[in-house]
Tab-separated table of C-alpha atoms in Angstrom:
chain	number	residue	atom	x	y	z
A	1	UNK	CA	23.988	-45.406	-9.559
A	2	UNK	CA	20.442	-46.941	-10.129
A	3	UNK	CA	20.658	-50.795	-11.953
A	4	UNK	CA	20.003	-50.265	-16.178
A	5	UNK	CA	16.814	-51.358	-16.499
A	6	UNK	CA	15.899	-54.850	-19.046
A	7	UNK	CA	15.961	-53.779	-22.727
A	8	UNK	CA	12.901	-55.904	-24.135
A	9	UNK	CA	11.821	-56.340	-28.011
A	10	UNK	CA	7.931	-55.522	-26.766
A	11	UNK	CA	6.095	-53.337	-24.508
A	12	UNK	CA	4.878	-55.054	-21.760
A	13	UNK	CA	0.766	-54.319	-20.082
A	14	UNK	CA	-0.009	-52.373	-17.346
A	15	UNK	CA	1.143	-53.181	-13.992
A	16	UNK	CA	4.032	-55.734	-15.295
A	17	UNK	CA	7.523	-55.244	-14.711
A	18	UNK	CA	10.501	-56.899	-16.038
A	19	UNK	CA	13.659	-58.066	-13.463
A	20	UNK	CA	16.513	-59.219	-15.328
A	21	UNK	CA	18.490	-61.491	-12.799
A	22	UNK	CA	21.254	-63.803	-13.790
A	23	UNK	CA	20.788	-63.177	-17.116
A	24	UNK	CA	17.237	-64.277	-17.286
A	25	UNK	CA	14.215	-62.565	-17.747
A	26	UNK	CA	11.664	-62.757	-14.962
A	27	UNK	CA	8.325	-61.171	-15.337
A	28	UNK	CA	6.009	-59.879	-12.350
A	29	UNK	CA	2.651	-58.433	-11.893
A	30	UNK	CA	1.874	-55.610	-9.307
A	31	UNK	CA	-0.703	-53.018	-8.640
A	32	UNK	CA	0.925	-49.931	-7.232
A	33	UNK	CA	4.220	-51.030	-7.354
A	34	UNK	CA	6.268	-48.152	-5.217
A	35	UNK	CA	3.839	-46.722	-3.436
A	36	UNK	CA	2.640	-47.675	0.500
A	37	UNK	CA	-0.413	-49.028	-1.435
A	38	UNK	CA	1.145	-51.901	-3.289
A	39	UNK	CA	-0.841	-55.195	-3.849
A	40	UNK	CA	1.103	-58.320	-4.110
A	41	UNK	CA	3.270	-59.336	-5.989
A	42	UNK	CA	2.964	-62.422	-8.742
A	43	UNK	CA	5.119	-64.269	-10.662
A	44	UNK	CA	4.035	-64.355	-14.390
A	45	UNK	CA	5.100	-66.711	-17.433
A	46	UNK	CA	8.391	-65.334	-19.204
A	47	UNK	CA	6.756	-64.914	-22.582
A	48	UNK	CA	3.986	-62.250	-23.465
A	49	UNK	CA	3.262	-63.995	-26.986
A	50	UNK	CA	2.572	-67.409	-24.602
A	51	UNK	CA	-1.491	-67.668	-24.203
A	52	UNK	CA	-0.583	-68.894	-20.982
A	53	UNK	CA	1.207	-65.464	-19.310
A	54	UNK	CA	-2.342	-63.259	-21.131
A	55	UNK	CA	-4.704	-65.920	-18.716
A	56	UNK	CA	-1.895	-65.596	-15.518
A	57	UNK	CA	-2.152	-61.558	-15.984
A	58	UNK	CA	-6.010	-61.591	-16.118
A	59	UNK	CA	-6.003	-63.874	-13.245
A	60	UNK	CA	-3.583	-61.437	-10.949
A	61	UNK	CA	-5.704	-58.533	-12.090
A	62	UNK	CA	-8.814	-59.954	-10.613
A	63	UNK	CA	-6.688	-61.517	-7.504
A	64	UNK	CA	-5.278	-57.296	-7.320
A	65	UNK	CA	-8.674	-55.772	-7.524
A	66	UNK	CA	-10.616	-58.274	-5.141
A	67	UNK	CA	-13.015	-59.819	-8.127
């Protein structure tokens, strides 16, 4: 039986996925996640409203897609 997946009170931007481990919420950007084409994986801030996790998501973007 596959894990339940995090119940979150917002939707969360392309290429971001939530892992809920110990209780706590741990947020992670990744281009292609599941496929034999994934990019790397990065560690974002825990909070979407938080300026800081909007510059950490443009930054992996542009790390993802070579800019």
């Amino acid at each position: 039986m596959p894990r339940p997946r995090a119940k979150l009170e917002f939707e969360l931007p392309v290429n971001v996925h939530a892992v809920v481990s110990k209780g706590r919420l741990y947020l992670y950007h990744q281009i292609g996640r599941g496929t034999k084409f994934a990019g790397p994986r990065t560690r974002l801030p825990d909070d979407v409203r938080d300026p800081e996790f909007w510059v950490a998501y443009r930054k992996a973007q542009g790390e993802a897609t070579g800019m």
